[in-house]
mmCIF file of C-alpha atoms in Angstrom:
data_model
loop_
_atom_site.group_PDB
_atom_site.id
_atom_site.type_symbol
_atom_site.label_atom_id
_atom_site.label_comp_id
_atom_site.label_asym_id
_atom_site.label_seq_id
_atom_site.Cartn_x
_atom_site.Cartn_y
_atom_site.Cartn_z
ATOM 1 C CA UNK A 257 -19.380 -108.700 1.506
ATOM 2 C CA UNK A 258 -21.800 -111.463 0.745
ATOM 3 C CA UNK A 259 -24.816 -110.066 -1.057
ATOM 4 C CA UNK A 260 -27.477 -111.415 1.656
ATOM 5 C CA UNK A 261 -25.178 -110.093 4.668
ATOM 6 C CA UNK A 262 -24.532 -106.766 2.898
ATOM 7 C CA UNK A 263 -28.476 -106.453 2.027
ATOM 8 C CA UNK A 264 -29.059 -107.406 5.283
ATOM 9 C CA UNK A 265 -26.334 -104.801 7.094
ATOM 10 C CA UNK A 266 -27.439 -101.817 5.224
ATOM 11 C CA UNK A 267 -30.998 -102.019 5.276
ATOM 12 C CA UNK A 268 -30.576 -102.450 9.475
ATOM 13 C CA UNK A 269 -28.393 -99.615 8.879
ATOM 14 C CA UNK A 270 -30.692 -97.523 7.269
ATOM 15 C CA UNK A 271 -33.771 -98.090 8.657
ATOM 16 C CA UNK A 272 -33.463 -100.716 12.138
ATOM 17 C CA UNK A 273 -34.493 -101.092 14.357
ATOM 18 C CA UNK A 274 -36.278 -103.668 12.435
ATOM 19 C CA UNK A 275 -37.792 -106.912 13.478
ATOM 20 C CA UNK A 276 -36.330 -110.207 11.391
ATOM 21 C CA UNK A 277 -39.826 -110.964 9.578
ATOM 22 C CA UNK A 278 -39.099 -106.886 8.354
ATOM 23 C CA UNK A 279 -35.941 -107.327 7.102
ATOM 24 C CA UNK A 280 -36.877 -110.229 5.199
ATOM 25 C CA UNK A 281 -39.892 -108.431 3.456
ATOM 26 C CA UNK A 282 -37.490 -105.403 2.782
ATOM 27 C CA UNK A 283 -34.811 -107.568 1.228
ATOM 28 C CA UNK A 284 -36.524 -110.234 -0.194
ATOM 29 C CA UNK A 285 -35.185 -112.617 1.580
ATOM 30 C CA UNK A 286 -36.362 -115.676 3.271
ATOM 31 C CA UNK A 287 -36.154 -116.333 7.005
ATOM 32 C CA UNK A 288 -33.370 -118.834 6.736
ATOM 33 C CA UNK A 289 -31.705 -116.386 4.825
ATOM 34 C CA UNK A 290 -31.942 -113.783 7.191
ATOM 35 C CA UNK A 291 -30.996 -115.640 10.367
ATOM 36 C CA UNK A 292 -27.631 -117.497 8.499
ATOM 37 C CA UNK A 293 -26.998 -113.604 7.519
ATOM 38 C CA UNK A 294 -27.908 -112.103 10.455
ATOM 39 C CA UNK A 295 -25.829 -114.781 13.004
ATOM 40 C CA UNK A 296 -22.393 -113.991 12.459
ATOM 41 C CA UNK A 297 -22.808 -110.474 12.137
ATOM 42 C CA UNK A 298 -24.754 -110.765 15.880
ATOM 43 C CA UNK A 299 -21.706 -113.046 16.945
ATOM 44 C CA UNK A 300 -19.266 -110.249 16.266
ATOM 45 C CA UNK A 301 -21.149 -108.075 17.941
ATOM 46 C CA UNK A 302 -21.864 -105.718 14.607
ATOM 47 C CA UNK A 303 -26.190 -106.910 14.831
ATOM 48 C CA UNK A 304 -27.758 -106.571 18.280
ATOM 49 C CA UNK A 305 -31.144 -108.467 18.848
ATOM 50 C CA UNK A 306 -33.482 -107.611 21.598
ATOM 51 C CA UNK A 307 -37.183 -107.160 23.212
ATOM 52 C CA UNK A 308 -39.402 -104.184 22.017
ATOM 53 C CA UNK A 309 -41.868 -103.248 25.142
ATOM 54 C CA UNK A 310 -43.279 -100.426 23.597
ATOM 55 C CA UNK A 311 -44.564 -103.133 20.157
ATOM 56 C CA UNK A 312 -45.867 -105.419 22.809
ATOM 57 C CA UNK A 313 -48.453 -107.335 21.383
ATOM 58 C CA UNK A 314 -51.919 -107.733 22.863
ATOM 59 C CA UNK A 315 -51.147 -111.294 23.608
ATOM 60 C CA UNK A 316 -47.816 -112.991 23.852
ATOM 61 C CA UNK A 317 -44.130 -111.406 24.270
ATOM 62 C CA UNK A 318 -42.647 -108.095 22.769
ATOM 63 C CA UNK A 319 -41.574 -107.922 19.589
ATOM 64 C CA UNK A 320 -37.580 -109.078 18.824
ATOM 65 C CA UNK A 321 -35.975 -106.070 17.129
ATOM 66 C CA UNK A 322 -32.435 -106.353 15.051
ATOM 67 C CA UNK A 323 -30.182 -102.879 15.179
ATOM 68 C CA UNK A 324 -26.540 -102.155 14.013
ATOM 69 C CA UNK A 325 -24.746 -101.483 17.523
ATOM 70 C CA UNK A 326 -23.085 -98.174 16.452
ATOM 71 C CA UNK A 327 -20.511 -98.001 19.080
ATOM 72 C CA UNK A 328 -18.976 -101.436 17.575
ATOM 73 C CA UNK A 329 -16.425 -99.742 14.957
ATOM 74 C CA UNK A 330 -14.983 -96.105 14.450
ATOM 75 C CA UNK A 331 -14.328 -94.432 11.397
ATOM 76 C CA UNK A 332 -12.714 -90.973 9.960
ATOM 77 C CA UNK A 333 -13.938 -89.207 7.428
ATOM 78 C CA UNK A 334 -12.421 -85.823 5.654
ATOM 79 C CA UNK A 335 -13.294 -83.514 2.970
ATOM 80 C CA UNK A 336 -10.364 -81.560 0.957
ATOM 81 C CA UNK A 337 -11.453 -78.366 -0.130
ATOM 82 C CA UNK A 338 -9.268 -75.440 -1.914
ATOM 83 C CA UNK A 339 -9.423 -73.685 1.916
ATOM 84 C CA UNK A 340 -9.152 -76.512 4.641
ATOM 85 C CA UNK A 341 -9.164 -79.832 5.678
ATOM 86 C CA UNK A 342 -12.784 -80.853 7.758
ATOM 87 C CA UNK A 343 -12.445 -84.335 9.717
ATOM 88 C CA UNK A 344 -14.848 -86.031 11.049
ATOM 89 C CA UNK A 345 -15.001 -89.019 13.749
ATOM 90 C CA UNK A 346 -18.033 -91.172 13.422
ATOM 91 C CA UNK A 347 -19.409 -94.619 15.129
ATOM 92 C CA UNK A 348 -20.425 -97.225 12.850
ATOM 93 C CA UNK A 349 -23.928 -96.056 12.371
ATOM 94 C CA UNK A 350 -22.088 -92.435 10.594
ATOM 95 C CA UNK A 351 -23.024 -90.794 13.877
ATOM 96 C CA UNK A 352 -20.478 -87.969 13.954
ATOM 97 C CA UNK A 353 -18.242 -88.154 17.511
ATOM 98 C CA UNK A 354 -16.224 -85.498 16.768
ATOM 99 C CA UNK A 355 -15.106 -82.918 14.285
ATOM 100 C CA UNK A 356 -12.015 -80.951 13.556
ATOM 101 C CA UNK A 357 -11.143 -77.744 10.787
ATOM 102 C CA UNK A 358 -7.415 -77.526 10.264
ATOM 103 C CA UNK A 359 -6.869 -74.237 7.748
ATOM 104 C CA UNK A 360 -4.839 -74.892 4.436
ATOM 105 C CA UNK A 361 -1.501 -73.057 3.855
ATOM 106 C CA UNK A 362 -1.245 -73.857 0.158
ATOM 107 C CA UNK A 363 -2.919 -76.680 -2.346
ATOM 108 C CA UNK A 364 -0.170 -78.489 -2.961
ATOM 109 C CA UNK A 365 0.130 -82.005 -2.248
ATOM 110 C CA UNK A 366 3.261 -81.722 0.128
ATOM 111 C CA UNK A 367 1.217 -78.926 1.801
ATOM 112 C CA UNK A 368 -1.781 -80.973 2.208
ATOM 113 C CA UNK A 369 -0.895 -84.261 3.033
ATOM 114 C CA UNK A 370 0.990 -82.969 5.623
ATOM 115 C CA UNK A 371 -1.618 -81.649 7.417
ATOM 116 C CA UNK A 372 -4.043 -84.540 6.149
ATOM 117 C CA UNK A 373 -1.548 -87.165 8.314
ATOM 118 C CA UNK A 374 -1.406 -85.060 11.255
ATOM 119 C CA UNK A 375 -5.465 -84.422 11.514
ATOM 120 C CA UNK A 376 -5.604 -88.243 11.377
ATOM 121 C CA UNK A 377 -3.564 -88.791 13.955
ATOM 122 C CA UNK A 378 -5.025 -86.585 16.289
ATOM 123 C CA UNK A 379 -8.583 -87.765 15.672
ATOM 124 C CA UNK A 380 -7.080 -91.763 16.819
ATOM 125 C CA UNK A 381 -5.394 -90.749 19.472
ATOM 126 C CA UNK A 382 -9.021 -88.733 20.966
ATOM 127 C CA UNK A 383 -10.482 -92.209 19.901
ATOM 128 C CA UNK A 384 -8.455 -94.171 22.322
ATOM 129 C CA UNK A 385 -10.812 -92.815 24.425
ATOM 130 C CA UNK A 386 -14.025 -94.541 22.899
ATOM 131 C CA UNK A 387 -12.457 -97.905 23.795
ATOM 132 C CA UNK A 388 -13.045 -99.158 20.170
ATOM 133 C CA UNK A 389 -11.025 -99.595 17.152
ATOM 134 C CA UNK A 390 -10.959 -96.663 14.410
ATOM 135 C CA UNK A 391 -11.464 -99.451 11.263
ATOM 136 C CA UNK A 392 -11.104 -97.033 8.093
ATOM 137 C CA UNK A 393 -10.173 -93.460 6.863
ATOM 138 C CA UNK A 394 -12.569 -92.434 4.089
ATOM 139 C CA UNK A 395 -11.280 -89.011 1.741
ATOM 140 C CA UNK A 396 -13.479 -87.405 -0.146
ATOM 141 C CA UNK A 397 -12.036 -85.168 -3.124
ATOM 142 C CA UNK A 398 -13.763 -82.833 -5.747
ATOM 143 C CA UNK A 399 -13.230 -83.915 -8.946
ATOM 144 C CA UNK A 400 -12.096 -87.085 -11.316
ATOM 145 C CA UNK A 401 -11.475 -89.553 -8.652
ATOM 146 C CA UNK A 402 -10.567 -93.015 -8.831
ATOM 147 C CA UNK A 403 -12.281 -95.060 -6.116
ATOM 148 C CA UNK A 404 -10.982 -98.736 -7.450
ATOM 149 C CA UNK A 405 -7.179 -97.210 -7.701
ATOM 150 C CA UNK A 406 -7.229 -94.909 -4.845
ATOM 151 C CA UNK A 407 -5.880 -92.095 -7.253
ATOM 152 C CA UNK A 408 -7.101 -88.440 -8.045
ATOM 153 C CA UNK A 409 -6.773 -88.375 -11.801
ATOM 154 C CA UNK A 410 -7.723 -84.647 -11.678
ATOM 155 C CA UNK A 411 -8.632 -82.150 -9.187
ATOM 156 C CA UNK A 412 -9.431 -79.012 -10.848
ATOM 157 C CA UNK A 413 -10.038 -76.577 -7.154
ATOM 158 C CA UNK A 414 -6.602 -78.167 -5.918
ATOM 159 C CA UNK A 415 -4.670 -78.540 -9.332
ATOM 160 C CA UNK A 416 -3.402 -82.173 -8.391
ATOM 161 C CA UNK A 417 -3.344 -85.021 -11.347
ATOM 162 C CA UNK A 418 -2.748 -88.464 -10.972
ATOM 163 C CA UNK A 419 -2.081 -88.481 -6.722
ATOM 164 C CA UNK A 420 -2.426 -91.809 -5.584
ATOM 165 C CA UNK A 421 -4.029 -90.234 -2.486
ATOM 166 C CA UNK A 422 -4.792 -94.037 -0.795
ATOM 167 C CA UNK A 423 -1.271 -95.619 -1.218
ATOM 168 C CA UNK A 424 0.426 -92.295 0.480
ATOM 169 C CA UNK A 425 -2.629 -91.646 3.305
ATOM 170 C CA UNK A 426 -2.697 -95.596 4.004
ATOM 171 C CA UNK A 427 1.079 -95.392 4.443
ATOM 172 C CA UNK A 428 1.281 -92.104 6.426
ATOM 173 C CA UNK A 429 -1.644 -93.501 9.121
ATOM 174 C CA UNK A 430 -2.014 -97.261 8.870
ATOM 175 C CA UNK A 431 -5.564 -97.268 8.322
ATOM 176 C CA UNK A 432 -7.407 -98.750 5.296
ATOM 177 C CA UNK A 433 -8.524 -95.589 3.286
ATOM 178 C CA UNK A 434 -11.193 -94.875 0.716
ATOM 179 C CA UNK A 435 -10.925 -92.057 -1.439
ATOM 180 C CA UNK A 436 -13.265 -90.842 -3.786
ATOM 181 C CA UNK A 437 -15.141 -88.092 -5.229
ATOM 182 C CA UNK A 438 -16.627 -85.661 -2.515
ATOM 183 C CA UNK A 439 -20.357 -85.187 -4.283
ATOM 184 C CA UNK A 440 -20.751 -89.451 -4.776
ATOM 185 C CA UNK A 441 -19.474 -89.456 -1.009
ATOM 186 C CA UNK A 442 -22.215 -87.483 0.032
ATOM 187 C CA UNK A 443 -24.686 -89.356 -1.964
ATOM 188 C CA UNK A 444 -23.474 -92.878 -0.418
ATOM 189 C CA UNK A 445 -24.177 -90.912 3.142
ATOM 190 C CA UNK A 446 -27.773 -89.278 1.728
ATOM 191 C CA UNK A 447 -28.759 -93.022 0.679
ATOM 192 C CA UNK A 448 -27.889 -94.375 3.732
ATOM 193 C CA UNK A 449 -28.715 -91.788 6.161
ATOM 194 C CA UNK A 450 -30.535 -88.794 4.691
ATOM 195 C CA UNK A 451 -32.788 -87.910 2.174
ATOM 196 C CA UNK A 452 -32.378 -90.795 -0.036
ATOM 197 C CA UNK A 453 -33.166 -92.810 2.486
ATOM 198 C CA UNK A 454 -36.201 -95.184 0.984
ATOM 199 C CA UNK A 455 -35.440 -94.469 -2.279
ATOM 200 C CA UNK A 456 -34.411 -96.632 -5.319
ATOM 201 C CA UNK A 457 -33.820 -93.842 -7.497
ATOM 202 C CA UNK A 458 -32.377 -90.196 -6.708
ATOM 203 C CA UNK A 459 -30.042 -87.855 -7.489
ATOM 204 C CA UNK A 460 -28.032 -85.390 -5.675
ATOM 205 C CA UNK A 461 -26.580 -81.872 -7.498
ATOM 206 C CA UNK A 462 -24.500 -79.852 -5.578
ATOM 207 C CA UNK A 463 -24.000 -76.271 -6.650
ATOM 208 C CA UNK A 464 -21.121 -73.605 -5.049
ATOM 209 C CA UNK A 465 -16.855 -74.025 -6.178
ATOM 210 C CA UNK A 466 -18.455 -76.273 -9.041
ATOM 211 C CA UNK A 467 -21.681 -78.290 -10.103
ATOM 212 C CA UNK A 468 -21.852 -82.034 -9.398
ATOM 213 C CA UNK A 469 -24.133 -84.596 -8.971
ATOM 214 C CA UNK A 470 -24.257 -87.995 -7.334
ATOM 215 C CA UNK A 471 -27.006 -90.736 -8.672
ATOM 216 C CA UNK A 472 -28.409 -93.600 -7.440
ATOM 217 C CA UNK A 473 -30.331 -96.154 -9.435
ATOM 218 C CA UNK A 474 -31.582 -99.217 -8.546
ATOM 219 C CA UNK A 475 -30.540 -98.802 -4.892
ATOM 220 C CA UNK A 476 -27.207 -98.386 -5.949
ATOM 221 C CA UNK A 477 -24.740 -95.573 -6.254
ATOM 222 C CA UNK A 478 -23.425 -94.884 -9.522
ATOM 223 C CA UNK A 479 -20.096 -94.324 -10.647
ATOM 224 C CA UNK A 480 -19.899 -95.263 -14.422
ATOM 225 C CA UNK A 481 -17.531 -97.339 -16.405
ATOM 226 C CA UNK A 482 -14.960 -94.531 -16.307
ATOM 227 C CA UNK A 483 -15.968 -93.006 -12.763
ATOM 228 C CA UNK A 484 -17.309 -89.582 -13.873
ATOM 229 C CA UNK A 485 -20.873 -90.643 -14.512
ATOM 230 C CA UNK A 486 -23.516 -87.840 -13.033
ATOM 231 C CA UNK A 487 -20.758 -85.083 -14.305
ATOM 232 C CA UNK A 488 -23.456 -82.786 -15.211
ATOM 233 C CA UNK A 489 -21.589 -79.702 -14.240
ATOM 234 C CA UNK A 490 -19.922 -80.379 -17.819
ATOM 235 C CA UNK A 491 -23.423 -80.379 -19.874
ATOM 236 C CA UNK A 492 -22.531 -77.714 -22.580
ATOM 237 C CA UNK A 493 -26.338 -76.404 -22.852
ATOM 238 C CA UNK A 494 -24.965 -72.724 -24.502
ATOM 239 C CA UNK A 495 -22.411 -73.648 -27.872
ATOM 240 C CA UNK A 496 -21.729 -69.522 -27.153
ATOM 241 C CA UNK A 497 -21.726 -69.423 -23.845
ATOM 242 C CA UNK A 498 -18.437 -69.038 -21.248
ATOM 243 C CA UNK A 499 -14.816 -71.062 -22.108
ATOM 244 C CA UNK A 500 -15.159 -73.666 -19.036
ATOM 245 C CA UNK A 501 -11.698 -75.146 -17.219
ATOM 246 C CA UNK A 502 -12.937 -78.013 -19.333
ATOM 247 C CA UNK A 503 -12.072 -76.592 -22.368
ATOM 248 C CA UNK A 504 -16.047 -76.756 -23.471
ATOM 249 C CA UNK A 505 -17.611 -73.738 -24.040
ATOM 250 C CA UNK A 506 -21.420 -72.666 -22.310
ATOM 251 C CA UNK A 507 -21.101 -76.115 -19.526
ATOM 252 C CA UNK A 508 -23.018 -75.146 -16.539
ATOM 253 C CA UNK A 509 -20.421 -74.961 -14.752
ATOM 254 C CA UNK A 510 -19.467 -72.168 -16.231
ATOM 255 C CA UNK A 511 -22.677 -70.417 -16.082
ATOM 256 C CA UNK A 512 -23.609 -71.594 -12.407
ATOM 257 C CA UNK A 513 -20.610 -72.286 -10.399
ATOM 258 C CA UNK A 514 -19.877 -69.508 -7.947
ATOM 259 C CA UNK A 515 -16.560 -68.607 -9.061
ATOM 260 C CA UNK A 516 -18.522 -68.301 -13.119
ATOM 261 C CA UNK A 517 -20.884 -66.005 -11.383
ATOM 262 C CA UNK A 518 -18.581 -63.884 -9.556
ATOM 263 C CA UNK A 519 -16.803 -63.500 -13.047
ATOM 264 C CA UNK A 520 -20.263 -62.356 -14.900
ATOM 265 C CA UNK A 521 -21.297 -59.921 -11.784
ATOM 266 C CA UNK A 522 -17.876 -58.256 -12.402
ATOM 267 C CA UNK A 523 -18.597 -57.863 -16.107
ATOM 268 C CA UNK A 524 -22.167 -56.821 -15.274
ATOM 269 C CA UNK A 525 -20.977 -53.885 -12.938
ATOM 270 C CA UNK A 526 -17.474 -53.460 -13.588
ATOM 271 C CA UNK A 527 -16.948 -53.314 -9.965
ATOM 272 C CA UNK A 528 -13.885 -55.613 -8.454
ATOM 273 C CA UNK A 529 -16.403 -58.103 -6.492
ATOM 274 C CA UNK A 530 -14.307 -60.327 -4.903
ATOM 275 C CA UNK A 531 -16.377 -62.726 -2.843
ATOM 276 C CA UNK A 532 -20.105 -64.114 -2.929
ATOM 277 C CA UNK A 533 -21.172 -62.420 0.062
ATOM 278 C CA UNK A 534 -20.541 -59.155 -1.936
ATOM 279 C CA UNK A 535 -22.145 -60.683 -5.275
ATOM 280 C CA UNK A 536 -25.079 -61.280 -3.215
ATOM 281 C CA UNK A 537 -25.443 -58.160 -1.555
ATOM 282 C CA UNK A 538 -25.910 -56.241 -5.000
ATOM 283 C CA UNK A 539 -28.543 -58.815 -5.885
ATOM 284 C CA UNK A 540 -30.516 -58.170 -2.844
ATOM 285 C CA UNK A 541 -29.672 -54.731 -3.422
ATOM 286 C CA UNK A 542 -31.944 -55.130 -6.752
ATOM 287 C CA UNK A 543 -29.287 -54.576 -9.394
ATOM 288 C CA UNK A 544 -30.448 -55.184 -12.697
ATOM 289 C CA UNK A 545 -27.291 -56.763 -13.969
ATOM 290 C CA UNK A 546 -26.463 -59.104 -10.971
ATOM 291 C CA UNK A 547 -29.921 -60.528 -10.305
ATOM 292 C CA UNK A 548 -30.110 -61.080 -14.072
ATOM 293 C CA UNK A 549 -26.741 -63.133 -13.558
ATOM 294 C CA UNK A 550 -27.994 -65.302 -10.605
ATOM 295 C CA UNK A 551 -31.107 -66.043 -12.963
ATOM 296 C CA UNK A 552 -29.425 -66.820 -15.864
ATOM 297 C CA UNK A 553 -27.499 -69.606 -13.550
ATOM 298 C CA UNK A 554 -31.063 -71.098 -11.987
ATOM 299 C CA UNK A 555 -31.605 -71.578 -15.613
ATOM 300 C CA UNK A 556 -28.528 -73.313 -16.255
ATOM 301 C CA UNK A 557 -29.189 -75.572 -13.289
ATOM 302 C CA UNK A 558 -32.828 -76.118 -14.003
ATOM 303 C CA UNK A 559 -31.856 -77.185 -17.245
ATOM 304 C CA UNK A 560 -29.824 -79.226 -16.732
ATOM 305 C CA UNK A 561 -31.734 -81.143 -13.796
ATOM 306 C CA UNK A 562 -34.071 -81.202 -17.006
ATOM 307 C CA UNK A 563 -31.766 -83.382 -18.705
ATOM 308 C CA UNK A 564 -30.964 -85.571 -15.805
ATOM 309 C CA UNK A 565 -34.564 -86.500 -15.050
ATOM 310 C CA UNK A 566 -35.299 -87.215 -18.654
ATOM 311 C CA UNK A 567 -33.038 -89.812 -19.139
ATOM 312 C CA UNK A 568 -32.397 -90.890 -15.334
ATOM 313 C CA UNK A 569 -36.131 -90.359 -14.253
ATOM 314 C CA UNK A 570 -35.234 -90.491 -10.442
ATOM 315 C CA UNK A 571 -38.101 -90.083 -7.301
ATOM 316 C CA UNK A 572 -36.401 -87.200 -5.987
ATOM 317 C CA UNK A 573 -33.974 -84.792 -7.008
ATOM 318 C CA UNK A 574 -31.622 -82.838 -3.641
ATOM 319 C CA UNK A 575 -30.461 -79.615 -4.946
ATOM 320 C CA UNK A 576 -27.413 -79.040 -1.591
ATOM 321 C CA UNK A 577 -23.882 -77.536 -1.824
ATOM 322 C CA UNK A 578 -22.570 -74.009 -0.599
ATOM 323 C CA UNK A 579 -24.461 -72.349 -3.612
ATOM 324 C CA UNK A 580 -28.048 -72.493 -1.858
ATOM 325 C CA UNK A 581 -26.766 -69.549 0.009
ATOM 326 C CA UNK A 582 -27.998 -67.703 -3.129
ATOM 327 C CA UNK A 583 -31.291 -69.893 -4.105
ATOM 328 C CA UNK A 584 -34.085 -67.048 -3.467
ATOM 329 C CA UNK A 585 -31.703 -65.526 -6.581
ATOM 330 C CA UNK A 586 -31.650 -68.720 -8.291
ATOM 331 C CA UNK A 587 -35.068 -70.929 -7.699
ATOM 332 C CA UNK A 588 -37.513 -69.284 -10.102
ATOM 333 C CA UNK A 589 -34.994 -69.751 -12.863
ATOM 334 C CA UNK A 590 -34.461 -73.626 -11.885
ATOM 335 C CA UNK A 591 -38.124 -73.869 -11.347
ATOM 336 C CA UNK A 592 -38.696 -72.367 -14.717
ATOM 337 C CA UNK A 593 -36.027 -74.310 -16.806
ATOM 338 C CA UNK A 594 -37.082 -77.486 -14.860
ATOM 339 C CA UNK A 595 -40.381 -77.299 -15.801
ATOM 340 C CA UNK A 596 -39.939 -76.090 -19.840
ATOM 341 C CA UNK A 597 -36.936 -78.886 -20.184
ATOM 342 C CA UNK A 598 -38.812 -82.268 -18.252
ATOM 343 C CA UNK A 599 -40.581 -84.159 -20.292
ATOM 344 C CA UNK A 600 -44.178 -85.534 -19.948
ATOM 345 C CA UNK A 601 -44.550 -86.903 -16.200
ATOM 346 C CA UNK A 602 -40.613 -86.818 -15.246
ATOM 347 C CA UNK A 603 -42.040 -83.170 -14.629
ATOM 348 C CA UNK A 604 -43.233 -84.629 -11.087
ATOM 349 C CA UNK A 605 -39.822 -85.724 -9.993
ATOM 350 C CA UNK A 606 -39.837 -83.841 -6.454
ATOM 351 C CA UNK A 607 -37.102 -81.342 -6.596
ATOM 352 C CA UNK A 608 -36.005 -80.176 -3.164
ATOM 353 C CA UNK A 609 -33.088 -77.884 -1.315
ATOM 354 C CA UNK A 610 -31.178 -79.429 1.751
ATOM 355 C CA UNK A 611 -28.387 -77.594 3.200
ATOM 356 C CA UNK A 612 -25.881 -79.643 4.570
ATOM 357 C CA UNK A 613 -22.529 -78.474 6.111
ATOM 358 C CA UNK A 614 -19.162 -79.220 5.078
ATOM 359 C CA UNK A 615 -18.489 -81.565 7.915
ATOM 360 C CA UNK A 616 -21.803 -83.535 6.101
ATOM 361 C CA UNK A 617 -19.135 -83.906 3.378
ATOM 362 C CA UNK A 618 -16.882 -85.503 5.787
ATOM 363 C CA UNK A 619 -19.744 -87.472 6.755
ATOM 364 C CA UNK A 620 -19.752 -88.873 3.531
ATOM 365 C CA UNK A 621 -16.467 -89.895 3.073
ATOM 366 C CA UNK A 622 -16.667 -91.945 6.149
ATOM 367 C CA UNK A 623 -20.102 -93.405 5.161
ATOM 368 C CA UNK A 624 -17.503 -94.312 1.941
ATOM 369 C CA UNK A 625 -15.119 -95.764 4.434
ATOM 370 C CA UNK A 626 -17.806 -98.139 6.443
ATOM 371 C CA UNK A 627 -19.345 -98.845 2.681
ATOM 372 C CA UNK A 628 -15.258 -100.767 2.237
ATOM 373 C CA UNK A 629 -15.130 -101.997 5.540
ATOM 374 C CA UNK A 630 -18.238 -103.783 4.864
ATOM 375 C CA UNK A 631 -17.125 -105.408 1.627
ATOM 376 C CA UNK A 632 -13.653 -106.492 3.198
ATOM 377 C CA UNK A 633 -15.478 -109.063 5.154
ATOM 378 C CA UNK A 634 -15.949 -107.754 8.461
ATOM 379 C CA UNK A 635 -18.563 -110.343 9.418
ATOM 380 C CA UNK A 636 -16.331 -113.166 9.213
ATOM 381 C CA UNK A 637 -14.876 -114.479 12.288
ATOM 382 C CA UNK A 638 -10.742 -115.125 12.478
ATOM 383 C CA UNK A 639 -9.747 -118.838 12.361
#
């Protein structure tokens, strides 16, 4: 997309209604700028312009307010995980329309995609009834994910390498389709929409299955030369520490993950704990052993959020994923490790919890999916 029509778009997007003069001071652009941007977009019916009564001025007439029409475009989003497939039908604005869980019967890909092709199809056929076309299928994946390629190099939770997941799900639905990693889906859909909102720089770790992080810098989401950038699950801070799936030894990951956890509470007790909910109930129960285990991981995590903010220095830091289930277990030690590990002033980086559902992660990947339909030149009117 243009740069002035995509500036344009996503700040209306992420924080129109706004009046023209607005979005000029918020993009830096000037007003010629903003109409020649903001006129074709209108014409398609993606911008809608109209009066503000309630910003009435003292003298004169109301106010002339800009605001992406939501109901213009529909998207799909979905989030894999190791369990199920969550789908998601949202409006152009990432409102969510609909959702839908369909339960995994193995990890495969033939036993996935599948079910993957069928949940899409499903989800256009309930948005005939919108009266607007579904534009793009967004997928969001945990782990090494190639967004340019449309390929999962590696999936660690699903054992796939090297699926070209867009070729096969663009084939199987005729939709355009996004794929890409599930935690830098959920930070495109926290910038836009959430938390990030406002900010230039943040960064969003997600703790549960495994340790990620998203990052945005300089208004932009980052992805790295190689795709993987923000991988701070894989930050060996303990040479003696745990063998990771990585092959590293001591990475948070496999200190602070939930399966690594379930793993130590079993050594600590020697009792055949099989799922969190039981891990947690010892904690709470005040054993020694476990709650030492859940504050070993806060460190891990605190440390390494450490790291990040020393060299990143971001506004805000969103601690989110499954894991927060067990933060009262974990927050003194990420408190703790935060503050010994930041240096000098990145101390006040504003560390904060939000708990956001899986269907949030499917959220994402459609926020992914409306991120590609605006670069594929949406605003620009057939010949």
């Amino acid at each position: 997309m243009r740069s002035a029509a995509s500036s344009v778009f996503t700040t209306l997007l992420s924080h129109g209604p706004l009046t023209r003069a607005e979005v000029g001071r918020r993009t830096s652009l000037s007003p010629a700028a903003v109409t020649k941007a903001v006129r074709p977009l209108m014409r398609l019916g993606y911008l809608v312009e109209g009066e503000d009564e309630e910003a009435r001025p003292a003298v004169g007439r109301p106010a002339n307010l800009v605001w992406v029409d939501g109901g213009r475009a529909l998207f799909i989003g979905i989030k894999v995980t190791g369990d199920e497939i969550i789908a998601v039908l949202t409006d152009l604005r990432c409102r969510i329309r609909l959702v839908r869980h369909v339960p995994l019967t193995g990890r495969e890909p033939w036993a996935v995609l599948p079910a993957l092709a069928a949940l899409v199809r499903e989800l256009l056929t309930e948005a005939d009834g919108f009266g607007v076309r579904v534009e793009g299928l967004g997928i969001a994946i945990a782990g090494d994910v190639d967004r340019a390629g449309g390929v999962v190099r590696y999936s660690p939770f699903l054992g796939w390498r090297d699926v070209p997941l867009a070729d096969i799900a663009a084939t199987e639905t005729g939709l355009p389709v996004t794929v890409d990693n599930d935690v830098r889906a959920l930070t495109v859909a926290e910038h836009w929409f959430g938390a990030g909102v406002g900010l230039s720089d943040f960064a969003l770790v997600t703790v549960g299955a495994g340790i990620g992080c998203g990052l945005v810098v300089h208004g932009q989401v980052v992805s790295g030369a190689h795709g993987v950038a923000g991988e701070i699950g894989h930050l060996p801070i303990d040479p003696l520490g745990p063998l990771c799936h990585c092959g590293n030894r001591g990475c948070v990951e496999a200190i602070a993950s939930d399966p690594a956890i379930l793993r130590a509470v079993r050594a600590a007790t020697d009792r055949p704990v099989t799922d969190a909910a039981d891990a947690l109930a010892l904690a709470h129960g005040g054993d020694p052993g476990v709650t030492g285990v859940y504050a070993r991981a806060g460190e891990a995590i605190g440390q390494a959020i450490g790291v990040l903010v020393n060299i990143l220095g971001p506004e805000r830091v969103i601690i989110s994923g499954e894991g927060l289930a067990a933060y009262d277990l974990v927050a003194e030690g990420v408190r703790g490790a935060f503050a010994a590990s930041a240096f000098g002033t990145a101390s006040q980086c504003d560390v904060t919890t939000r708990p956001l559902p899986f269907a949030e992660w499917a959220r994402g990947a459609a926020a992914t999916a409306i991120q590609s339909f605006m670069g594929s030149g949406m605003w620009e009117e057939p010949r």
